XYZ file of C-alpha atoms in Angstrom:
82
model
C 133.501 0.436 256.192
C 130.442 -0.338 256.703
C 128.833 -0.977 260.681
C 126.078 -3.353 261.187
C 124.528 -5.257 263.898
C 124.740 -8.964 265.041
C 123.050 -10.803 267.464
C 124.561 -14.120 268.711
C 122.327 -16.284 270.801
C 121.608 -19.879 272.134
C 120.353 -22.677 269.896
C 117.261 -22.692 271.545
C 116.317 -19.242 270.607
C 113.920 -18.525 273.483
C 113.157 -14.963 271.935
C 112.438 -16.500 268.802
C 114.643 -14.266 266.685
C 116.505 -16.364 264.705
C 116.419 -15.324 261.016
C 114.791 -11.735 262.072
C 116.778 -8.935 259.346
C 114.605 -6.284 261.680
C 117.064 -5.355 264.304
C 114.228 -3.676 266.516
C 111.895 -6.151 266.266
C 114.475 -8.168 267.944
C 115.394 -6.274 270.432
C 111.390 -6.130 271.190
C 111.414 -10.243 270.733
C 114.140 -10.461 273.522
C 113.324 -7.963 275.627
C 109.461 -9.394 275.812
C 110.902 -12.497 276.172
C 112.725 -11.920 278.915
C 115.739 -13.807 277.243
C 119.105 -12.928 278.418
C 120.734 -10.233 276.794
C 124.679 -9.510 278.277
C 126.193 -6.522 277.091
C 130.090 -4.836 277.614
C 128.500 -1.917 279.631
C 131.989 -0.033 280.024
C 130.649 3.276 278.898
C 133.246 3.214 275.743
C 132.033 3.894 271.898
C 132.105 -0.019 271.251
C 129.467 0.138 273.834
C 127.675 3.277 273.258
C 127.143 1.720 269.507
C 125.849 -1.622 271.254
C 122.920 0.495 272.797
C 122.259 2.321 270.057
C 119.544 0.377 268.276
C 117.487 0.077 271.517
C 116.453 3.591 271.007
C 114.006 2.711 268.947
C 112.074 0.187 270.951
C 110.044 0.989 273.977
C 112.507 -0.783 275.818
C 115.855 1.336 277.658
C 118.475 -1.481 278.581
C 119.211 1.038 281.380
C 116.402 -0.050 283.652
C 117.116 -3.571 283.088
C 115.279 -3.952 286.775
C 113.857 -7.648 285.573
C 117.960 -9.008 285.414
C 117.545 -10.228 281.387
C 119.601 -7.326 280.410
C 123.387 -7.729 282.132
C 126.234 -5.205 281.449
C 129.666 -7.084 282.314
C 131.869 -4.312 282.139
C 134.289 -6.047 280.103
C 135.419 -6.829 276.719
C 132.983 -8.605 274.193
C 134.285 -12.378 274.560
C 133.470 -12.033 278.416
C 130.368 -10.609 277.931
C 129.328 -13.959 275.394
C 130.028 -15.744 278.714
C 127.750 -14.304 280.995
Protein backbone atom coordinates (compact mmCIF):
# COMPACT_ATOMS: atom_id res chain seq x y z
CA UNK A 1 0.00 0.00 0.00
CA UNK A 2 1.09 2.86 -0.94
CA UNK A 3 1.09 6.32 1.68
CA UNK A 4 0.71 9.69 0.27
CA UNK A 5 -0.22 13.06 1.35
CA UNK A 6 -3.46 15.18 1.06
CA UNK A 7 -4.22 18.47 1.88
CA UNK A 8 -7.91 19.51 2.28
CA UNK A 9 -8.58 23.19 2.50
CA UNK A 10 -11.22 26.04 2.08
CA UNK A 11 -12.53 27.13 -1.31
CA UNK A 12 -10.92 30.23 -1.00
CA UNK A 13 -7.49 28.87 -0.89
CA UNK A 14 -5.82 31.74 0.99
CA UNK A 15 -2.33 29.88 0.68
CA UNK A 16 -2.84 29.55 -2.84
CA UNK A 17 -2.09 25.85 -3.06
CA UNK A 18 -4.66 24.46 -4.86
CA UNK A 19 -3.39 22.20 -7.68
CA UNK A 20 0.35 22.27 -6.05
CA UNK A 21 1.74 18.16 -6.67
CA UNK A 22 4.91 19.70 -4.48
CA UNK A 23 3.97 18.78 -1.00
CA UNK A 24 6.74 21.19 0.50
CA UNK A 25 6.11 23.92 -1.45
CA UNK A 26 2.82 23.79 0.18
CA UNK A 27 3.57 23.49 3.34
CA UNK A 28 5.92 26.74 2.61
CA UNK A 29 2.62 28.39 0.73
CA UNK A 30 0.58 27.88 4.03
CA UNK A 31 2.86 28.38 6.46
CA UNK A 32 3.92 31.97 4.71
CA UNK A 33 0.53 32.52 4.41
CA UNK A 34 -0.33 32.28 7.63
CA UNK A 35 -3.43 30.11 6.59
CA UNK A 36 -4.78 27.82 9.12
CA UNK A 37 -3.37 24.57 9.28
CA UNK A 38 -5.22 22.08 12.23
CA UNK A 39 -3.55 19.00 12.84
CA UNK A 40 -4.49 15.63 15.29
CA UNK A 41 -1.41 16.46 17.52
CA UNK A 42 -1.94 13.23 19.79
CA UNK A 43 1.63 12.13 19.55
CA UNK A 44 0.40 8.67 17.74
CA UNK A 45 2.04 7.33 14.24
CA UNK A 46 -1.10 8.75 12.29
CA UNK A 47 0.29 11.91 13.63
CA UNK A 48 3.92 11.49 13.63
CA UNK A 49 3.35 10.73 9.65
CA UNK A 50 1.21 14.09 9.47
CA UNK A 51 4.46 16.03 10.52
CA UNK A 52 6.60 14.31 8.59
CA UNK A 53 6.78 16.31 5.39
CA UNK A 54 7.39 19.57 7.33
CA UNK A 55 10.89 18.46 7.80
CA UNK A 56 11.80 19.63 4.83
CA UNK A 57 10.66 23.21 4.95
CA UNK A 58 12.18 25.84 7.12
CA UNK A 59 9.13 25.77 8.94
CA UNK A 60 8.73 23.26 12.49
CA UNK A 61 4.84 23.09 13.19
CA UNK A 62 6.17 22.79 16.78
CA UNK A 63 6.67 26.49 17.34
CA UNK A 64 3.47 27.30 15.83
CA UNK A 65 3.84 30.67 18.20
CA UNK A 66 1.79 32.81 15.32
CA UNK A 67 -1.66 30.35 16.15
CA UNK A 68 -2.00 29.20 12.10
CA UNK A 69 -0.73 25.87 13.05
CA UNK A 70 -3.42 24.14 15.73
CA UNK A 71 -2.95 20.54 17.08
CA UNK A 72 -6.55 19.32 18.37
CA UNK A 73 -5.55 16.34 20.01
CA UNK A 74 -8.15 14.35 18.50
CA UNK A 75 -9.09 12.19 15.70
CA UNK A 76 -8.86 13.53 12.02
CA UNK A 77 -12.71 14.50 11.43
CA UNK A 78 -12.35 16.86 14.58
CA UNK A 79 -9.36 18.24 13.57
CA UNK A 80 -11.21 19.28 9.80
CA UNK A 81 -13.40 21.24 12.26
CA UNK A 82 -11.15 23.39 13.93
Amino acid sequence: MAHGVIIEGLAADSAGIKGLSDTGAALKAIASAGAPCASRGEDGQTHKREIAPWSGTEFDPATHASGWYRENGADVVAAGRT
